[in-house]
Short mmCIF file of C-alpha atoms in Angstrom, two decimals:
data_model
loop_
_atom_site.label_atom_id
_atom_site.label_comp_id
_atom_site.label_asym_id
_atom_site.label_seq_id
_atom_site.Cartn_x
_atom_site.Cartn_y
_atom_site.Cartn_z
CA UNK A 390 81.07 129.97 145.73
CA UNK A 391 78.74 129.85 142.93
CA UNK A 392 79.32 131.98 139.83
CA UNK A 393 76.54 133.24 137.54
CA UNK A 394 76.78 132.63 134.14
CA UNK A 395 79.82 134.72 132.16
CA UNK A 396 82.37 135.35 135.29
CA UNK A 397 82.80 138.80 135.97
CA UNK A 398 85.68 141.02 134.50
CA UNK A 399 87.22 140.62 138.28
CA UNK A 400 86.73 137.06 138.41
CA UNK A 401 89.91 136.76 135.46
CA UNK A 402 92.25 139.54 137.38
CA UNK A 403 94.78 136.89 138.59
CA UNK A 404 94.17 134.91 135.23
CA UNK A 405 95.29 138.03 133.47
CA UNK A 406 98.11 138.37 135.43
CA UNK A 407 99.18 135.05 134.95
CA UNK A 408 98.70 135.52 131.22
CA UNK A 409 101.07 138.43 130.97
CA UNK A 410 103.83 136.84 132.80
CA UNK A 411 103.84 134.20 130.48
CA UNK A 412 103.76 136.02 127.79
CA UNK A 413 106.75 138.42 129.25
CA UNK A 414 108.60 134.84 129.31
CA UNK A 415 107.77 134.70 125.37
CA UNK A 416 109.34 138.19 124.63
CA UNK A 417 112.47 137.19 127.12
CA UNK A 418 113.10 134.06 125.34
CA UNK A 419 112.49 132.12 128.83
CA UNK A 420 112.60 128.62 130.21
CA UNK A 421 108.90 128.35 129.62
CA UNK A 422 108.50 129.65 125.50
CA UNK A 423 111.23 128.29 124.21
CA UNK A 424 110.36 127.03 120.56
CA UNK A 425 113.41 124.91 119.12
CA UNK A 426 115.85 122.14 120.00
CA UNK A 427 117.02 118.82 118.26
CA UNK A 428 115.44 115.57 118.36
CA UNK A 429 116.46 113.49 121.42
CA UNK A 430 116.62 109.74 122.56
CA UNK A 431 116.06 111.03 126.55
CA UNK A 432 117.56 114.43 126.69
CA UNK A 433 115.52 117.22 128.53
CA UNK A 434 114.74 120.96 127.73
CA UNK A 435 112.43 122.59 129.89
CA UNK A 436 112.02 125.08 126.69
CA UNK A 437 110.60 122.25 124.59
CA UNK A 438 110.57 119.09 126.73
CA UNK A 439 111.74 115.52 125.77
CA UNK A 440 113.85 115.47 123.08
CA UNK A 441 116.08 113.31 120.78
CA UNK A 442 119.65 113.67 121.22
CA UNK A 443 121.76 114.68 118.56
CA UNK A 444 123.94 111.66 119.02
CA UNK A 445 121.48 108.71 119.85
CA UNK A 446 121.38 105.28 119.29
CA UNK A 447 120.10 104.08 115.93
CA UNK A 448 119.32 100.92 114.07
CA UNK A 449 119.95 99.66 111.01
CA UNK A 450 117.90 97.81 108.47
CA UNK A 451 119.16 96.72 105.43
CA UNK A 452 117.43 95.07 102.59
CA UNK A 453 120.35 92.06 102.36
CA UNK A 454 119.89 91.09 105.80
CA UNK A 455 117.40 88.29 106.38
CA UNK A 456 116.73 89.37 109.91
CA UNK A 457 115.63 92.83 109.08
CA UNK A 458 114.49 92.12 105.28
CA UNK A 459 110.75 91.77 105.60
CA UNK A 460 110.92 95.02 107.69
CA UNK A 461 112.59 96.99 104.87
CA UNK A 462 109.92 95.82 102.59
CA UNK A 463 107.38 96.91 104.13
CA UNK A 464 108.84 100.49 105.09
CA UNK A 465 109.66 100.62 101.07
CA UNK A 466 105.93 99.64 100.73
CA UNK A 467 104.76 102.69 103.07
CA UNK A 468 107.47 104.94 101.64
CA UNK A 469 105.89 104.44 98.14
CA UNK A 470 102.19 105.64 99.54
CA UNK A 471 103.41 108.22 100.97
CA UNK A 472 105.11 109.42 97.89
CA UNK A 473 101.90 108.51 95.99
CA UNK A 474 99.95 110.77 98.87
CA UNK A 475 102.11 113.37 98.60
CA UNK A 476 102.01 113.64 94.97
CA UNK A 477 98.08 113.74 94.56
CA UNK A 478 97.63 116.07 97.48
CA UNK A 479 95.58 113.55 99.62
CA UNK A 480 95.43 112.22 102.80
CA UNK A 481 94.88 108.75 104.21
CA UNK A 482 94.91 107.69 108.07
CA UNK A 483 97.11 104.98 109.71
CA UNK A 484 94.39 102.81 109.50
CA UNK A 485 93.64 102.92 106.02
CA UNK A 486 97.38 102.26 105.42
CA UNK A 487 96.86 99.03 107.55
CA UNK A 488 94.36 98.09 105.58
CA UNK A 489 95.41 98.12 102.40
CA UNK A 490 97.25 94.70 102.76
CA UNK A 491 96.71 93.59 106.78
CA UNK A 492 97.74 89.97 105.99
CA UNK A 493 101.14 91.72 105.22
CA UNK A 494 101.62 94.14 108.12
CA UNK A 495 99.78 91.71 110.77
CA UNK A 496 98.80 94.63 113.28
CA UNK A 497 98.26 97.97 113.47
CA UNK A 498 100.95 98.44 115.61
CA UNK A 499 103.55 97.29 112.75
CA UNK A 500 101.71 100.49 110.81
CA UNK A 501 102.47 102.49 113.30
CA UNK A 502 106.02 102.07 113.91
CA UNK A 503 107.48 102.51 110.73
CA UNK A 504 105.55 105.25 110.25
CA UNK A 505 106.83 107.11 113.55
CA UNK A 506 109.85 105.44 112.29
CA UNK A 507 109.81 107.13 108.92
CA UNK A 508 109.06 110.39 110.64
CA UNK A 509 112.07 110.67 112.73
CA UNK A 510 114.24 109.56 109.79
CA UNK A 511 113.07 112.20 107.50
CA UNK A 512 113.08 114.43 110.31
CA UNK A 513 109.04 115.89 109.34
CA UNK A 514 106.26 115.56 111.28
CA UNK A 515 104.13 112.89 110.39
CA UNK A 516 101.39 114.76 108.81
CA UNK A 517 103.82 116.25 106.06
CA UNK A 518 103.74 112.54 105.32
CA UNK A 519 99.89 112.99 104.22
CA UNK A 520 99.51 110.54 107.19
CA UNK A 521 96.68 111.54 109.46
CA UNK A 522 95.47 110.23 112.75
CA UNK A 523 91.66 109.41 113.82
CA UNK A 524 90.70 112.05 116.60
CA UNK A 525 89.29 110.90 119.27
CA UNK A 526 89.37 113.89 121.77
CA UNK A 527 86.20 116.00 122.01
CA UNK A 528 86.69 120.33 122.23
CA UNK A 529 83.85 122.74 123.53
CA UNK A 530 84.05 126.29 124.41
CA UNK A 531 84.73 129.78 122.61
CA UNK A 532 86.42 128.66 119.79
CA UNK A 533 85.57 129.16 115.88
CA UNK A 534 87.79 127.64 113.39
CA UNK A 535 87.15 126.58 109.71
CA UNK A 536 88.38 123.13 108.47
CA UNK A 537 90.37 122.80 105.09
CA UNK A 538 87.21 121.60 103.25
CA UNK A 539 85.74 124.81 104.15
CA UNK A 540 83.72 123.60 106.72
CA UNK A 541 83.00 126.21 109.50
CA UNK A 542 83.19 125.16 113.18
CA UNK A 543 81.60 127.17 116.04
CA UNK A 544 82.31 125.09 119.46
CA UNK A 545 79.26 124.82 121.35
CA UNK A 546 79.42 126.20 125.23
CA UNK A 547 76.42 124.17 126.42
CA UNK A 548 76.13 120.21 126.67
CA UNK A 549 77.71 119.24 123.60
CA UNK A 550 81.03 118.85 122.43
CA UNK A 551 82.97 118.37 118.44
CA UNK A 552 85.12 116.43 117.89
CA UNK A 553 88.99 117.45 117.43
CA UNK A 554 89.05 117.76 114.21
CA UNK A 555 92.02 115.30 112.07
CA UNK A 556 93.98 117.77 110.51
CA UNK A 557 94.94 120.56 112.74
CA UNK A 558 97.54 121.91 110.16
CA UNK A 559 94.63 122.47 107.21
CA UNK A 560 92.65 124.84 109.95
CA UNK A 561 92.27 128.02 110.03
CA UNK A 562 90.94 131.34 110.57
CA UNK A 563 90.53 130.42 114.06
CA UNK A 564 88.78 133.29 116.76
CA UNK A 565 88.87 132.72 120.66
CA UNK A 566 88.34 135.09 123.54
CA UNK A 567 89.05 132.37 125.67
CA UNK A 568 90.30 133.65 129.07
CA UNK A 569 91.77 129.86 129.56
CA UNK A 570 92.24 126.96 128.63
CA UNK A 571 91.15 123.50 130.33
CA UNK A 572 92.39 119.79 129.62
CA UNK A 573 90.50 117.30 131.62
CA UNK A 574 91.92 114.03 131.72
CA UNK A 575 88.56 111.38 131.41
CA UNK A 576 85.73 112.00 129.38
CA UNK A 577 82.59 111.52 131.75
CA UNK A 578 84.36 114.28 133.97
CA UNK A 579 84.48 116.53 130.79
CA UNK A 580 80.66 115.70 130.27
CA UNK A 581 79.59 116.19 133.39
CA UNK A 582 81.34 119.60 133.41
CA UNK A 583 79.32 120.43 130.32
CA UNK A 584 76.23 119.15 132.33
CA UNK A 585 76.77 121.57 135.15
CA UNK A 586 77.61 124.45 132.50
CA UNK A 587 80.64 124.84 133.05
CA UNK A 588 81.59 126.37 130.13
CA UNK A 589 78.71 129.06 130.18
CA UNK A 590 79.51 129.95 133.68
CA UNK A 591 83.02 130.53 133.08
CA UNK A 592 82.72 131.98 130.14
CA UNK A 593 84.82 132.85 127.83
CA UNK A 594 86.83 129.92 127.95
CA UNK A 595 87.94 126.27 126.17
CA UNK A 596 87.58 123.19 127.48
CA UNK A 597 89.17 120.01 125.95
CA UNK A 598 89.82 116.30 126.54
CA UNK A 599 91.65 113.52 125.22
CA UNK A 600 89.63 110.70 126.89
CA UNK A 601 92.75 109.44 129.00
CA UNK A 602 96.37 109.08 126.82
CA UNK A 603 96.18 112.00 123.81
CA UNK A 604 95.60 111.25 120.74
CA UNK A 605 98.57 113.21 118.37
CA UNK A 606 95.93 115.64 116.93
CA UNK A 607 94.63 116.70 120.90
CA UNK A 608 98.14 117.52 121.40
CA UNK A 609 98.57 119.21 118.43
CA UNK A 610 95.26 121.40 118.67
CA UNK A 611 96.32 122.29 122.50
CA UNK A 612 99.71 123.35 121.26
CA UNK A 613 98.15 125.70 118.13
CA UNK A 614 96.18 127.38 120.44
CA UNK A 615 98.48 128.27 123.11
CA UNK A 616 101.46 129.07 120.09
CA UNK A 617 98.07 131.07 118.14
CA UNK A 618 96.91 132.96 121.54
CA UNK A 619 98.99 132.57 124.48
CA UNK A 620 96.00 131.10 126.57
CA UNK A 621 97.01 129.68 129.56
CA UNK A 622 96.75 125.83 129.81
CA UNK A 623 95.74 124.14 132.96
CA UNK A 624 95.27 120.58 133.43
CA UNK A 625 92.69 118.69 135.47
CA UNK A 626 93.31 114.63 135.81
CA UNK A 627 93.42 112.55 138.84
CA UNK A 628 95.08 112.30 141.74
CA UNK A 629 97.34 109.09 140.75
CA UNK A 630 100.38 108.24 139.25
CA UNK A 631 98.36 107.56 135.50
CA UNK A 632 96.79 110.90 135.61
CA UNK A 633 100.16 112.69 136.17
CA UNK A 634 102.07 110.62 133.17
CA UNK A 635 98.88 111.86 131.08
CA UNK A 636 99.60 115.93 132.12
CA UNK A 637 103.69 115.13 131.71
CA UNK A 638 102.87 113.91 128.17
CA UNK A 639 101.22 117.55 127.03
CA UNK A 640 103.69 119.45 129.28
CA UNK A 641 106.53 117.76 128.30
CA UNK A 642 105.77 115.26 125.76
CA UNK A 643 106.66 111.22 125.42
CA UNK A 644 109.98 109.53 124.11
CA UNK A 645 108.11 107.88 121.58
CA UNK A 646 107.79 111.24 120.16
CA UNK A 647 110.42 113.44 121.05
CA UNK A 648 111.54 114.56 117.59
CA UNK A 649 108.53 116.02 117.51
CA UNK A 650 108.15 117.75 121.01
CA UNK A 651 108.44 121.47 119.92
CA UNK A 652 105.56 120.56 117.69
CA UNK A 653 103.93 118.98 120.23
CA UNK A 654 104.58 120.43 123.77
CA UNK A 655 103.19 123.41 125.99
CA UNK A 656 105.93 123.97 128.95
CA UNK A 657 103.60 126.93 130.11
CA UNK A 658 100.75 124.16 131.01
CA UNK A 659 100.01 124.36 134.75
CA UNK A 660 98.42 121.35 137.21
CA UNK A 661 95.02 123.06 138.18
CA UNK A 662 94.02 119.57 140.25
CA UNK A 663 93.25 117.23 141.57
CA UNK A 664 96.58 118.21 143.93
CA UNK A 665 97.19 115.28 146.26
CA UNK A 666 97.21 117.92 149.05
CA UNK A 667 94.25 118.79 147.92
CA UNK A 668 93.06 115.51 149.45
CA UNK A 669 93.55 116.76 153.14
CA UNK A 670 93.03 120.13 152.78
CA UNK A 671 89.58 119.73 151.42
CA UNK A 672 89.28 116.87 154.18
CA UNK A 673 87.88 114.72 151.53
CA UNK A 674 86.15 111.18 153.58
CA UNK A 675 89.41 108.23 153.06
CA UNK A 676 86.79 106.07 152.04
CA UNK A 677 86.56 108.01 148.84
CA UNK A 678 90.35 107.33 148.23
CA UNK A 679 91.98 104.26 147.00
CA UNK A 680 95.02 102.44 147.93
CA UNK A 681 98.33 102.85 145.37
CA UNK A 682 98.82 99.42 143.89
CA UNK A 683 102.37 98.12 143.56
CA UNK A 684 102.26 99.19 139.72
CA UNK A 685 101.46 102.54 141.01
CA UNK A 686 104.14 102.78 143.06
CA UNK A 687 106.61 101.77 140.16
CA UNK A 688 104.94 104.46 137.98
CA UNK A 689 105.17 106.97 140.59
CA UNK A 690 108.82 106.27 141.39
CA UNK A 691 109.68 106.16 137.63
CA UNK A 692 107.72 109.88 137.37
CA UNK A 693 110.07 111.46 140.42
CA UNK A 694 113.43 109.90 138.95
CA UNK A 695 112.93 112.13 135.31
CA UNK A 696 114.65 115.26 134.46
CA UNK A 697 111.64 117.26 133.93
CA UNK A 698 110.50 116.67 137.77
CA UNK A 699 114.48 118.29 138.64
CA UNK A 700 113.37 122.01 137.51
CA UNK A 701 109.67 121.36 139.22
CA UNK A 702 110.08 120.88 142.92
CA UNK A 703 106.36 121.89 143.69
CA UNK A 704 105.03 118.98 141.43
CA UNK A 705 107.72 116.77 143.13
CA UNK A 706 106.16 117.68 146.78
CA UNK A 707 102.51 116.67 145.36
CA UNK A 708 103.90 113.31 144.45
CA UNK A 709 106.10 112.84 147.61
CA UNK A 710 102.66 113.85 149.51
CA UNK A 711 101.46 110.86 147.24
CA UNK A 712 103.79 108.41 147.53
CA UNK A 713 104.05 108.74 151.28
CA UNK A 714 100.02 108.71 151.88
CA UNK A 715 100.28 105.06 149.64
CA UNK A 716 96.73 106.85 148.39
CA UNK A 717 95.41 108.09 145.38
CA UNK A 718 91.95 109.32 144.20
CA UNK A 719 89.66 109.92 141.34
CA UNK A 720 88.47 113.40 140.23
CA UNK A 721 84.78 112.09 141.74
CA UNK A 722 86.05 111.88 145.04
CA UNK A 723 85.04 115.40 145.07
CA UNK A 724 81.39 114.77 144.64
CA UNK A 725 81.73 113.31 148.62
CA UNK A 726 81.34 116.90 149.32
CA UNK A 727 78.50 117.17 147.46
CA UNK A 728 77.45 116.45 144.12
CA UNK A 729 78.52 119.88 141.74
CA UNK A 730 81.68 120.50 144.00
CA UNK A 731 83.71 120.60 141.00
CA UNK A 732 81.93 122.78 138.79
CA UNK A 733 80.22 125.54 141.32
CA UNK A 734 83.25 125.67 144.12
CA UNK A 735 86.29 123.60 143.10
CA UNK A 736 87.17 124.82 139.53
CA UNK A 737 85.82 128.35 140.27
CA UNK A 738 88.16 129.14 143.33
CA UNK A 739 90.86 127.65 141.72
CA UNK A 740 90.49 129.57 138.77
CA UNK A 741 89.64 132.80 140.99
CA UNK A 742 92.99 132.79 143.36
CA UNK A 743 95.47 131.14 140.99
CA UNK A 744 95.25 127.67 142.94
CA UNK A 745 97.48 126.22 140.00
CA UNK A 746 101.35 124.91 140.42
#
């Protein structure tokens, strides 16, 4: 089915639908908008997703301990940025931090986890610690915004993309007749969806990618819009145990985060595809599918043992359907049908007849 560009009014009936359903759930209080809970170490809310518990296991540092002393330093030394960030209004990212003295901190990753560290003890979100991250998603689409410096941002529909911008708390005055909202896992099938004009063809609507794992401000720009508009959120990644961890993360969120999940999380997110029964019911060729190694397997079985999967028994039959196959495949294993499958019939009729779970 091919769709000329700006779907018709009846091409968004069942997306409308869908729409007001969730946003019944918001006005009932249901499973699917709740907006609070307590930080968590592995506890699950379907409300808010991963979440630390209130009575978790913590670790101490003290500054008189020689194991932990250099440690305390240095989160006194981060501490006493912040507070010098804070005061003069500014912001710095976690790389600048690093390198202000990298001989001292000797990776990035040290940087990073006494930040997140710092975080969850002060119970803020890390960018009320004048702590910003670099962006590295991309956004295009129906979407205005204006940036704290004033700068005003109107999201091309056609082959380009802007960046997500690095503080999504200093934007505002943001305007969207989106009808949905699309994450696509990998960034060359988020370019050649702008290619195809996609987003003109669908139109209106917002597409966005992280370029594999989100970055904190992708996750935090999805979860303004859909708390901002009530769009619904689908997800498009790959068939395979890595591109279903990537959806769980902005459905559900990651432990390394989880005191941050409710500002961080969209529970209303839906799995648009690639479906492993998709696989045999579009009869794609098996020599367009690959093999599950044994790390997928491990992934796969480590996906199906956590809570979240419990109160999702459709997304638990799409990875049994995986894990018994022992196959997985890429989003391109749709152009073996032929070469715009995904933009002119795939997306479309999925969009069209609610083909989401």
């Amino acid at each position: 089915m091919a769709v000329a560009p700006g779907a018709e009014a009846a091409f968004f009936e069942v997306l409308d639908r869908h729409r007001a359903s969730l946003v019944a759930a918001l006005r009932r209080g249901g499973a699917e908008a709740g907006t609070q809970g307590t930080r968590l170490a592995s506890r699950f809310e379907d409300s808010v997703g991963l979440q630390m518990v209130a009575h978790c296991t913590t670790r101490k540092i003290k500054s008189d301990s020689p194991k932990s002393v250099k440690n305390f330093a240095l989160i006194l030394k981060i501490l006493s940025m912040i507070y010098k960030l804070v005061q003069s209004n500014t912001y710095a990212t976690k790389r600048d931090i690093y390198y202000t003295d990298s001989q001292l901190f000797g990776n990035q990753t040290v940087v990073d986890n006494i930040i997140n560290d710092i975080s969850c003890m002060l119970r803020v979100p890390r960018r009320s610690l004048h702590i910003l991250s670099t962006s590295k998603g991309l956004i295009a689409g129906n979407l205005r915004y204006i940036e704290e410096d004033g700068t005003k941002v109107h999201c091309p529909c056609g082959a380009t993309a802007v960046a997500v911008p690095s503080n999504i708390q200093g934007i505002r005055n943001i305007i969207t007749d989106a009808k949905f909202l699309l994450i696509v896992e990998k960034d060359a099938t988020f370019q050649r969806l702008l290619d195809d004009d996609f987003c003109n063809k669908m139109s209106p609507c917002i597409l966005v990618t992280g370029k594999g794992v989100p970055d904190l401000n992708t996750r935090l720009l999805v979860k303004k819009l859909w708390d901002s508009f009530h769009i619904p959120v689908f997800t498009l990644v790959d068939a395979d145990p890595h591109g279903i961890e990537i959806m769980c993360i902005y459905k559900y969120g990651s432990m390394s985060m989880s005191f941050e999940a409710h500002n961080l999380t969209v529970p209303a997110m839906r799995w648009l595809g690639l479906l492993p029964s998709d696989i045999k019911r579009l009869n794609i060729p098996r020599d367009s599918l690959i093999p599950l190694t044994k790390q997928d397997q491990v992934k796969l079985d480590s996906i199906l043992k956590r809570p979240y999967v419990t109160c999702q028994p459709v997304w638990r039959r799409e990875m049994e359907i995986m894990a018994n196959s022992k196959m997985k495949a890429e989003i391109q294993a749709l152009t073996s049908l032929s070469s715009d499958y995904l933009s002119r019939v795939y997306l479309p009729n999925k969009l069209k007849f609610g083909g989401w779970i």
